[in-house]
Coordinates of C-alpha atoms in Angstrom, one line a residue:
Chain D
M13 CA 196.4 72.1 12.0
K14 CA 192.7 71.4 11.9
K15 CA 192.0 74.3 14.4
N16 CA 193.8 76.6 12.0
K17 CA 191.6 75.5 9.1
I18 CA 188.5 76.3 11.0
F19 CA 189.8 79.7 12.0
E20 CA 190.6 80.5 8.4
D21 CA 187.2 79.4 7.3
I22 CA 185.6 81.7 9.9
V23 CA 187.6 84.7 8.7
H24 CA 186.7 83.8 5.1
G25 CA 183.0 83.7 6.1
I26 CA 183.2 87.1 7.8
F27 CA 184.8 88.7 4.8
L28 CA 182.2 87.1 2.5
I29 CA 179.4 88.6 4.7
L30 CA 181.1 92.0 4.5
G31 CA 181.3 91.7 0.8
L32 CA 177.7 90.8 0.4
I33 CA 176.5 93.8 2.5
T34 CA 176.3 96.0 -0.6
V35 CA 174.1 93.5 -2.3
G36 CA 172.0 93.3 0.8
C37 CA 171.6 97.0 0.9
V38 CA 170.4 97.2 -2.7
V39 CA 167.9 94.4 -2.1
L40 CA 166.7 96.0 1.1
I41 CA 166.2 99.4 -0.5
T42 CA 164.4 97.8 -3.5
I43 CA 162.1 95.7 -1.3
Y44 CA 161.3 98.6 1.1
L45 CA 160.4 101.0 -1.7
I46 CA 158.2 98.4 -3.4
I47 CA 156.4 97.4 -0.2
S48 CA 155.8 101.0 0.8
G49 CA 155.1 102.3 -2.7
L50 CA 152.6 99.8 -3.9
P51 CA 149.6 100.3 -1.6
A52 CA 148.9 103.9 -2.7
I53 CA 149.2 103.0 -6.4
K54 CA 146.8 100.2 -5.8
E55 CA 144.3 102.5 -4.1
I56 CA 144.6 105.3 -6.7
G57 CA 145.0 103.1 -9.7
L58 CA 148.1 103.0 -11.8
I59 CA 146.8 104.9 -14.7
N60 CA 145.2 107.6 -12.6
F61 CA 148.4 107.9 -10.6
L62 CA 150.9 108.1 -13.5
F63 CA 148.8 110.1 -15.9
G64 CA 146.6 112.2 -13.6
K65 CA 147.2 115.8 -14.4
Q66 CA 146.3 117.1 -10.9
W67 CA 148.0 116.8 -7.6
A68 CA 146.0 118.1 -4.7
S69 CA 146.9 115.9 -1.8
T70 CA 145.4 117.9 1.0
A71 CA 142.2 119.0 -0.8
A72 CA 138.8 117.9 0.5
E73 CA 138.6 115.6 -2.5
P74 CA 142.3 114.7 -2.8
K75 CA 143.8 114.1 -6.3
F76 CA 147.0 112.2 -6.7
G77 CA 148.1 112.5 -10.3
I78 CA 151.9 112.8 -10.7
L79 CA 152.1 113.5 -14.5
P80 CA 153.2 117.1 -13.7
F81 CA 156.1 115.8 -11.6
I82 CA 157.2 113.2 -14.1
L83 CA 157.1 115.7 -17.0
T84 CA 158.8 118.4 -14.9
S85 CA 161.6 116.0 -14.1
I86 CA 162.0 115.0 -17.7
Y87 CA 161.9 118.6 -19.0
G88 CA 164.2 119.8 -16.3
T89 CA 166.7 117.1 -16.9
S90 CA 166.6 117.5 -20.7
G91 CA 167.1 121.2 -20.3
A92 CA 170.1 120.8 -18.0
I93 CA 171.6 118.3 -20.5
V94 CA 171.0 120.7 -23.4
I95 CA 172.9 123.4 -21.6
G96 CA 175.4 121.5 -19.6
V97 CA 176.6 118.8 -22.0
P98 CA 177.9 121.2 -24.8
I99 CA 179.8 123.3 -22.2
G100 CA 181.2 120.3 -20.5
F101 CA 182.1 118.6 -23.7
F102 CA 184.0 121.5 -25.2
T103 CA 185.8 122.1 -21.9
A104 CA 186.7 118.4 -21.7
V105 CA 188.1 118.4 -25.3
Y106 CA 190.1 121.5 -24.5
L107 CA 191.5 120.2 -21.3
S108 CA 192.3 116.7 -22.6
K109 CA 193.9 117.7 -25.9
V110 CA 194.9 121.4 -26.1
A111 CA 195.6 122.7 -22.7
N112 CA 199.2 122.7 -21.3
K113 CA 199.9 120.8 -18.1
K114 CA 199.6 123.8 -15.8
V115 CA 196.2 125.0 -17.2
R116 CA 195.0 121.5 -17.1
N117 CA 196.0 121.0 -13.4
I118 CA 194.4 124.3 -12.3
M119 CA 191.2 123.5 -14.2
E120 CA 191.0 120.0 -12.9
T121 CA 191.3 121.2 -9.4
S122 CA 188.5 123.8 -10.1
V123 CA 186.2 121.1 -11.6
N124 CA 186.8 119.0 -8.5
L125 CA 185.9 121.9 -6.3
L126 CA 182.8 122.5 -8.3
A127 CA 181.9 118.8 -7.7
G128 CA 182.5 119.2 -4.0
I129 CA 180.2 122.2 -3.4
P130 CA 177.2 121.0 -1.4
S131 CA 173.9 121.2 -3.2
V132 CA 172.3 123.5 -0.7
V133 CA 175.0 126.1 -1.5
Y134 CA 174.0 125.9 -5.2
G135 CA 170.4 126.4 -4.0
L136 CA 171.3 129.4 -1.9
V137 CA 173.2 131.2 -4.7
G138 CA 170.5 130.3 -7.1
M139 CA 167.8 131.6 -4.8
L140 CA 169.6 135.0 -4.4
I141 CA 171.1 135.6 -7.8
L142 CA 169.3 133.5 -10.4
V143 CA 165.7 133.8 -9.2
P144 CA 165.7 137.7 -9.0
A145 CA 167.6 137.9 -12.3
I146 CA 165.0 135.8 -14.1
R147 CA 162.3 137.9 -12.6
K148 CA 163.9 141.1 -13.9
I149 CA 165.1 139.9 -17.3
F150 CA 161.9 138.1 -18.3
K151 CA 159.5 140.4 -16.4
V152 CA 157.7 137.5 -14.7
P153 CA 156.0 137.8 -11.3
D154 CA 158.2 135.2 -9.7
G155 CA 161.6 134.0 -10.8
A156 CA 161.4 130.7 -9.0
S157 CA 160.7 128.6 -12.0
L158 CA 161.7 125.6 -14.2
L159 CA 164.3 127.8 -15.9
A160 CA 166.0 128.5 -12.7
A161 CA 166.1 124.8 -11.8
I162 CA 167.4 124.0 -15.3
I163 CA 170.3 126.4 -15.0
V164 CA 171.3 125.2 -11.5
L165 CA 171.1 121.6 -12.6
A166 CA 173.2 122.3 -15.7
I167 CA 175.9 123.8 -13.4
M168 CA 175.7 120.9 -11.0
I169 CA 176.2 118.2 -13.7
L170 CA 179.1 120.0 -15.3
P171 CA 181.9 118.4 -13.2
N172 CA 180.6 114.9 -13.9
I173 CA 180.4 115.4 -17.6
I174 CA 183.9 117.0 -17.8
K175 CA 185.6 114.4 -15.6
V176 CA 184.2 111.3 -17.3
S177 CA 184.7 112.8 -20.8
I178 CA 188.3 113.7 -20.1
T179 CA 189.0 110.1 -18.9
S180 CA 187.7 108.6 -22.1
L181 CA 189.3 111.3 -24.4
D182 CA 192.7 110.6 -22.7
A183 CA 192.3 106.9 -23.4
V184 CA 192.1 107.5 -27.2
P185 CA 195.2 105.8 -28.7
K186 CA 197.8 108.3 -30.0
E187 CA 198.1 106.3 -33.3
Y188 CA 194.6 107.4 -34.3
E189 CA 195.5 111.0 -34.0
D190 CA 198.9 110.6 -35.7
A191 CA 197.3 108.9 -38.6
S192 CA 194.9 111.8 -38.9
Y193 CA 197.8 114.3 -38.8
A194 CA 199.6 112.3 -41.5
L195 CA 196.6 112.7 -43.7
G196 CA 196.8 116.4 -43.5
A197 CA 194.2 117.2 -40.9
S198 CA 194.8 120.1 -38.6
S199 CA 194.9 119.6 -34.8
T200 CA 191.3 120.9 -34.2
E201 CA 189.9 118.7 -37.0
T202 CA 191.7 115.7 -35.5
F203 CA 190.3 116.3 -32.1
F204 CA 186.7 116.6 -33.2
R205 CA 186.7 114.2 -36.2
V206 CA 189.0 111.5 -34.8
S207 CA 189.4 111.7 -31.1
V208 CA 185.8 112.5 -30.2
P209 CA 184.2 109.7 -32.3
A210 CA 186.8 107.3 -30.8
A211 CA 185.7 108.3 -27.3
K212 CA 182.0 108.4 -28.0
S213 CA 181.0 105.6 -25.6
G214 CA 182.7 107.3 -22.7
I215 CA 181.1 110.6 -23.6
A216 CA 177.7 109.0 -23.8
A217 CA 178.4 107.5 -20.4
A218 CA 179.2 111.0 -19.1
V219 CA 175.8 112.3 -20.5
V220 CA 173.9 109.4 -18.9
L221 CA 175.7 110.0 -15.6
G222 CA 174.6 113.7 -15.9
V223 CA 171.0 112.6 -16.4
G224 CA 171.1 110.5 -13.3
R225 CA 172.5 113.3 -11.2
A226 CA 170.0 115.8 -12.5
I227 CA 166.9 113.7 -12.1
G228 CA 167.9 112.8 -8.5
E229 CA 168.8 116.2 -7.2
A230 CA 166.4 117.4 -4.6
M231 CA 167.6 120.2 -2.3
A232 CA 169.0 122.7 -4.8
V233 CA 165.9 122.3 -7.0
M234 CA 163.7 122.7 -4.0
M235 CA 165.2 126.1 -3.3
V236 CA 164.9 127.5 -6.8
A237 CA 161.9 125.9 -8.5
G238 CA 159.2 127.4 -6.5
N239 CA 157.5 124.1 -5.6
V240 CA 154.0 124.4 -6.9
A241 CA 152.4 121.3 -8.6
N242 CA 151.9 122.9 -12.0
M243 CA 152.3 121.3 -15.4
P244 CA 155.8 122.2 -16.5
S245 CA 156.3 125.5 -18.2
L246 CA 159.6 127.5 -18.4
F247 CA 158.6 130.5 -16.3
Q248 CA 156.2 128.8 -13.9
S249 CA 156.8 127.5 -10.5
V250 CA 157.1 123.7 -10.8
R251 CA 157.7 120.6 -8.7
F252 CA 160.1 117.7 -9.6
L253 CA 159.7 114.1 -8.6
T254 CA 162.3 114.6 -5.9
T255 CA 160.9 117.8 -4.5
A256 CA 157.4 116.3 -4.5
V257 CA 158.6 113.7 -2.0
S258 CA 160.6 116.1 0.2
S259 CA 158.2 119.0 0.3
E260 CA 155.2 117.1 1.7
M261 CA 157.1 114.4 3.7
A262 CA 157.5 116.6 6.8
Y263 CA 153.8 117.2 7.3
S264 CA 152.1 114.1 6.0
S265 CA 150.9 111.8 8.7
P266 CA 152.3 108.2 8.8
G267 CA 149.9 105.7 7.2
S268 CA 147.8 108.3 5.4
L269 CA 147.2 107.9 1.7
Q270 CA 149.1 111.2 1.2
R271 CA 152.3 109.7 2.7
N272 CA 151.8 106.4 0.9
A273 CA 151.5 108.3 -2.4
L274 CA 154.8 110.0 -1.6
F275 CA 156.4 106.6 -1.3
S276 CA 154.9 105.7 -4.6
I277 CA 156.5 108.8 -6.2
A278 CA 159.8 107.6 -4.7
L279 CA 159.3 104.2 -6.3
V280 CA 158.7 105.8 -9.7
L281 CA 161.9 107.9 -9.3
Y282 CA 163.7 104.7 -8.3
I283 CA 162.6 102.9 -11.4
F284 CA 163.8 105.9 -13.5
I285 CA 167.2 105.7 -11.8
M286 CA 167.5 102.0 -12.3
L287 CA 166.8 102.4 -16.1
I288 CA 169.5 105.1 -16.2
N289 CA 171.9 102.9 -14.3
A290 CA 171.4 100.1 -16.7
T291 CA 172.0 102.4 -19.7
L292 CA 175.1 103.8 -18.0
N293 CA 176.5 100.3 -17.5
F294 CA 175.8 99.4 -21.1
F295 CA 177.9 102.4 -22.3
L296 CA 180.7 101.8 -19.7
K297 CA 180.9 98.1 -20.7
R298 CA 181.1 98.9 -24.4
D299 CA 183.9 101.5 -23.6
K300 CA 185.8 98.8 -21.7
E301 CA 185.5 96.2 -24.3
K302 CA 187.1 98.4 -26.9
Chain W
M2 CA 189.1 125.4 -48.1
N3 CA 187.2 128.3 -46.6
K4 CA 184.6 126.0 -45.2
R5 CA 187.3 124.1 -43.4
K6 CA 188.7 127.3 -41.9
I7 CA 185.3 128.3 -40.6
Y8 CA 184.8 124.9 -39.0
I9 CA 188.2 125.0 -37.3
G10 CA 187.5 128.6 -36.1
I11 CA 184.1 127.7 -34.7
M12 CA 185.4 124.6 -32.8
K13 CA 188.3 126.5 -31.4
G14 CA 186.1 129.4 -30.3
A15 CA 183.7 127.0 -28.7
M16 CA 186.5 125.3 -26.8
Y17 CA 188.0 128.5 -25.5
F18 CA 184.6 130.0 -24.7
C19 CA 183.3 126.9 -22.7
T20 CA 186.6 126.5 -20.8
S21 CA 186.6 130.1 -19.7
L22 CA 183.0 129.9 -18.8
T23 CA 183.6 126.9 -16.5
A24 CA 186.6 128.7 -15.0
L25 CA 184.7 131.9 -14.4
L26 CA 181.8 129.9 -12.9
V27 CA 184.0 128.4 -10.3
L28 CA 185.7 131.7 -9.5
F29 CA 182.4 133.5 -9.3
L30 CA 180.7 130.9 -7.0
F31 CA 183.6 130.8 -4.6
G32 CA 184.2 134.6 -4.7
Y33 CA 180.5 135.4 -4.2
V34 CA 179.9 133.0 -1.3
L35 CA 183.1 133.8 0.5
I36 CA 182.7 137.6 0.1
K37 CA 179.1 137.4 1.3
G38 CA 179.7 134.9 4.0
I39 CA 183.0 135.6 5.7
P40 CA 182.0 139.0 7.2
N41 CA 179.0 137.2 8.8
I42 CA 181.2 134.7 10.6
T43 CA 181.5 136.0 14.1
W44 CA 182.7 134.4 17.3
E45 CA 179.3 134.7 18.7
L46 CA 177.8 132.8 15.8
L47 CA 180.3 130.0 16.1
S48 CA 180.2 129.6 19.9
T49 CA 176.5 129.8 20.9
K50 CA 173.2 128.1 20.2
P51 CA 170.2 129.8 18.8
S52 CA 168.0 131.6 21.4
Y53 CA 164.7 133.3 20.7
L54 CA 164.9 135.1 24.0
A55 CA 168.2 136.8 23.2
G56 CA 167.2 137.0 19.5
R57 CA 170.5 135.5 18.3
I58 CA 171.4 132.6 16.0
G59 CA 174.4 130.4 16.8
I60 CA 175.6 127.5 14.9
L61 CA 177.7 125.7 17.5
P62 CA 175.1 122.8 17.8
D63 CA 175.1 122.3 14.0
I64 CA 178.9 122.2 14.0
L65 CA 178.9 119.6 16.8
N66 CA 176.2 117.6 15.1
T67 CA 178.2 117.6 11.8
I68 CA 181.3 116.3 13.7
Y69 CA 179.3 113.6 15.5
I70 CA 177.7 112.4 12.3
V71 CA 181.0 112.2 10.5
I72 CA 182.6 110.2 13.4
A73 CA 179.6 107.8 13.7
T74 CA 179.4 107.2 10.0
L75 CA 183.1 106.6 9.6
I76 CA 183.3 104.2 12.6
V77 CA 180.7 101.9 10.9
V78 CA 181.5 102.4 7.2
L79 CA 185.3 101.9 7.4
P80 CA 185.3 98.2 8.6
L81 CA 182.4 97.4 6.2
G82 CA 183.9 99.0 3.2
V83 CA 187.4 97.8 3.8
G84 CA 186.2 94.3 4.5
A85 CA 184.2 94.2 1.3
A86 CA 187.2 95.4 -0.7
V87 CA 189.4 92.7 1.0
Y88 CA 186.9 90.1 0.1
L89 CA 186.7 91.1 -3.5
N90 CA 190.4 91.4 -4.0
E91 CA 191.8 88.6 -1.8
Y92 CA 189.1 85.9 -1.4
A93 CA 186.6 86.0 -4.1
L94 CA 187.2 83.3 -6.7
N95 CA 183.8 83.1 -8.3
K96 CA 183.6 85.8 -11.0
K97 CA 179.8 85.9 -10.8
V98 CA 179.9 86.9 -7.1
V99 CA 182.5 89.7 -7.8
E100 CA 180.3 91.0 -10.7
L101 CA 177.2 90.9 -8.5
I102 CA 178.9 92.9 -5.7
E103 CA 180.4 95.4 -8.0
Y104 CA 177.1 95.9 -9.8
A105 CA 175.4 96.4 -6.4
A106 CA 178.1 99.0 -5.4
E107 CA 177.6 100.9 -8.7
T108 CA 173.8 100.8 -8.2
L109 CA 174.2 102.2 -4.7
S110 CA 176.3 105.1 -5.8
G111 CA 173.7 106.0 -8.4
I112 CA 170.8 106.2 -6.1
P113 CA 169.8 109.8 -5.3
S114 CA 170.1 111.0 -1.7
I115 CA 166.4 111.7 -1.3
I116 CA 165.7 108.0 -1.8
Y117 CA 168.3 107.2 0.9
G118 CA 166.5 109.7 3.1
L119 CA 163.2 107.9 2.6
V120 CA 164.6 104.4 3.1
G121 CA 166.7 105.6 6.1
M122 CA 163.5 107.0 7.6
L123 CA 161.7 103.7 7.2
L124 CA 164.6 101.5 8.3
F125 CA 166.3 103.5 11.0
S126 CA 164.2 106.4 12.2
N127 CA 161.2 104.2 12.7
N128 CA 163.4 102.0 15.0
F129 CA 165.8 104.5 16.7
G130 CA 163.7 107.6 16.4
T131 CA 164.7 110.6 14.4
S132 CA 168.3 110.9 15.5
I133 CA 172.0 111.5 14.5
L134 CA 172.4 107.7 14.7
A135 CA 169.6 107.1 12.2
G136 CA 171.2 109.8 9.9
A137 CA 174.7 108.2 10.3
L138 CA 173.4 104.7 9.4
T139 CA 171.7 106.1 6.3
L140 CA 175.0 107.8 5.3
V141 CA 176.9 104.5 5.9
I142 CA 174.9 102.9 3.1
M143 CA 175.6 105.9 0.9
N144 CA 179.3 106.0 1.5
L145 CA 179.9 102.2 1.4
P146 CA 180.7 102.2 -2.4
T147 CA 183.2 105.0 -2.1
V148 CA 185.2 103.4 0.7
M149 CA 185.0 100.1 -1.0
R150 CA 186.2 101.4 -4.4
T151 CA 189.2 103.5 -3.0
T152 CA 190.3 100.6 -0.9
Q153 CA 190.0 98.1 -3.7
E154 CA 192.1 100.4 -6.0
S155 CA 194.9 100.6 -3.5
L156 CA 194.7 96.8 -2.8
K157 CA 195.4 96.3 -6.4
T158 CA 198.7 98.2 -6.1
V159 CA 200.0 95.9 -3.3
P160 CA 202.6 93.7 -5.2
Q161 CA 201.6 90.1 -5.5
S162 CA 205.2 89.1 -4.6
Y163 CA 204.6 90.4 -1.0
R164 CA 201.7 88.0 -0.5
E165 CA 203.6 85.1 -2.1
G166 CA 206.6 85.9 0.2
A167 CA 204.5 85.9 3.3
F168 CA 202.7 82.6 2.2
G169 CA 206.2 81.1 1.5
L170 CA 207.2 81.8 5.1
G171 CA 204.2 79.7 6.2
A172 CA 201.7 82.4 7.1
G173 CA 198.0 81.7 6.9
K174 CA 195.7 83.7 4.8
W175 CA 194.4 85.9 7.6
R176 CA 197.9 86.6 8.8
V177 CA 198.9 87.7 5.3
I178 CA 196.0 90.0 5.1
R179 CA 196.5 91.5 8.6
T180 CA 200.3 92.0 8.3
V181 CA 200.9 92.6 4.5
V182 CA 197.7 93.5 2.7
L183 CA 195.9 95.8 5.1
P184 CA 199.0 98.1 5.8
G185 CA 199.5 98.3 2.1
C186 CA 196.0 99.7 1.4
L187 CA 196.3 102.6 4.0
D188 CA 196.3 105.3 1.3
G189 CA 193.1 103.9 -0.2
V190 CA 191.4 103.9 3.2
I191 CA 192.5 107.4 3.9
T192 CA 191.3 108.7 0.6
G193 CA 188.0 106.9 1.1
C194 CA 187.7 108.6 4.5
I195 CA 188.3 112.1 3.1
L196 CA 185.9 111.6 0.2
S197 CA 183.3 110.3 2.6
I198 CA 183.8 113.2 5.0
G199 CA 183.2 115.5 2.0
R200 CA 180.1 113.8 1.1
I201 CA 178.7 113.7 4.6
I202 CA 179.4 117.4 5.2
G203 CA 177.6 118.2 1.9
E204 CA 174.7 115.9 2.4
S205 CA 171.3 117.3 3.2
A206 CA 168.4 115.5 1.5
A207 CA 169.2 112.2 3.2
L208 CA 169.4 113.8 6.6
L209 CA 166.3 115.9 6.6
F210 CA 164.0 113.0 7.5
T211 CA 166.5 110.8 9.4
A212 CA 168.4 113.2 11.6
G213 CA 165.9 116.0 11.8
F214 CA 166.7 119.7 12.4
A215 CA 167.0 120.4 16.1
H216 CA 169.6 122.8 17.4
A217 CA 170.5 121.5 20.9
I218 CA 174.0 121.3 22.3
N219 CA 174.7 117.6 23.3
D220 CA 177.7 115.6 24.1
F221 CA 178.6 112.8 21.7
F222 CA 176.5 110.0 23.2
T223 CA 173.3 111.9 23.9
G224 CA 173.9 113.6 20.6
L225 CA 173.7 110.2 18.8
T226 CA 170.3 109.4 20.2
S227 CA 168.7 112.8 19.8
P228 CA 167.8 114.7 16.6
G229 CA 170.1 117.3 15.3
A230 CA 170.8 119.4 12.2
T231 CA 174.1 119.3 10.4
L232 CA 175.5 122.5 8.9
T233 CA 174.0 121.8 5.5
V234 CA 170.6 121.1 6.9
A235 CA 170.9 124.2 9.1
L236 CA 171.7 126.2 6.0
Y237 CA 168.7 124.9 4.2
V238 CA 166.4 125.7 7.1
Y239 CA 167.8 129.2 7.7
A240 CA 167.7 130.1 4.0
K241 CA 164.4 128.5 2.9
E242 CA 162.2 128.5 6.0
E243 CA 163.4 131.4 8.0
G244 CA 164.9 133.8 5.4
E245 CA 168.0 134.4 7.6
F246 CA 170.4 134.9 4.6
A247 CA 173.3 136.3 6.6
V248 CA 173.5 133.1 8.7
A249 CA 173.0 131.0 5.6
F250 CA 175.9 132.7 3.8
A251 CA 178.1 132.4 6.8
I252 CA 177.4 128.6 6.8
A253 CA 177.9 128.4 3.1
A254 CA 181.3 130.1 3.4
I255 CA 182.3 127.6 6.1
L256 CA 181.2 124.8 3.8
M257 CA 183.1 126.2 0.9
I258 CA 186.3 126.5 3.0
L259 CA 185.8 122.9 4.1
T260 CA 185.4 121.8 0.5
L261 CA 188.7 123.5 -0.4
L262 CA 190.4 121.8 2.5
I263 CA 189.0 118.4 1.6
N264 CA 190.1 118.7 -2.0
L265 CA 193.6 119.9 -0.9
S266 CA 194.0 117.0 1.5
T267 CA 193.0 114.4 -1.1
T268 CA 195.6 115.7 -3.4
M269 CA 198.2 115.8 -0.7
V270 CA 197.5 112.3 0.5
G271 CA 197.8 111.1 -3.1
K272 CA 201.1 112.8 -3.6
Y273 CA 202.5 111.6 -0.2
F274 CA 201.8 108.0 -0.8
A275 CA 202.9 108.1 -4.5
K276 CA 206.3 109.5 -3.2
R277 CA 206.6 106.8 -0.5
R278 CA 205.9 104.1 -3.0
N279 CA 208.6 105.3 -5.4
I280 CA 211.4 105.1 -2.7

């Protein structure tokens, strides 16, 4: 009997360790990013690093200011949200409330497919269609620009926004809508004035999720944004926080200030993501409590 | 009254417009990539490795690397993810611990792949060299939350009475888990597998600095310890660095077809197990 107890305890212990691995991973990632990100910030100075307007990592007199990257990431993400959220929102309302079962099934499959497309494929299509189109339509010398990145990101966050919004719109109690009908509102009015406000926490969560996806995307942006460390402007070639890391990582030598600065950029990006995650959790929790 | 009609009209119009836009977008993306890509898929492309001497590009090594990295990742991530889910659902009594683990899993699924790439480079590539193995271990951390969540969801559907019945017959906790709980969560494990495969096939940023971009044909075990590009990384390199758009589109078409298959199989697995449960 005692032997059995010990055996069960060992199994329990093994499962506990497996359960705690996720926590270990988060701790490990955080520690590694802080340890490798701090030295360069110390050397450059926090203010110079965060608010320096010039990035010239390989110049004779190197400059490591990442304000252009931070602003580009913020502008790019906001742009993607401004375009992607309304489209995703109206699509979600239609699919959740208006569409018949067949249309909804087909569209949900399509949205899942959209979510499954690898980001390099988005990048490739953007490179060959969007970039030349922007060059021709707006008569700029190079179409690889912030605008191209915004459009690609808007498409990439669309499935997340649609899926999360549909889930929360579906969860609105039918009584709310019935009450609205009884007061003489038409179906469209009911959806937008009753169902949507009732689902607003979930929709907010969808938007925050979109922000997280957009700010973290690297490969697709790398292929369409042109990748020059300019201050952000719609038709200029720009570099995001993510692409700043990936574009110089391959040729920076280990231990150099340049590489350490790249790790510091990753740390800044990580802090952004953590803030976004906290916001997301706030909205999701509020949604659940209701 | 008129104002109300205008409001309804605008909202209706916006709904129809946005939904058709989304639908057209999906159609266009798939149509464009498949039409541009499928004519470029030739037997020679699929069955050879790139050679500067012969002036040809082949993607066989990239296909093999993708398969290796999928296998290596799944072998490690499945026991970890399933174990974590079993702990959360069967063992954990302390609510704080459950919340901590779930919060960690949510955090992991929100971290962008480029950061996984960097950490994977520091953690794994500096120890095992730039290799498929380092790439696979990085992907293990990325896919852990997915496998954990799908398994957890199907564990919740295993009726409590099954467990009680087994306990009543005198089985120990581990025996109950092995014989009753684990077989019951098979569908969650399979769904987790398929979702992970999809994510692994589509991943590129996390692999650039951990698995590298070599195109050599290796068997499984040498493959693990040597660098190699997966299909997505190869697409990136051919499109961005070498301007070989025909090859890039061929790979993109293959990836699109795989995406279709993966989506199809997730739905089919869901339907199959839902049916079996109802009997």
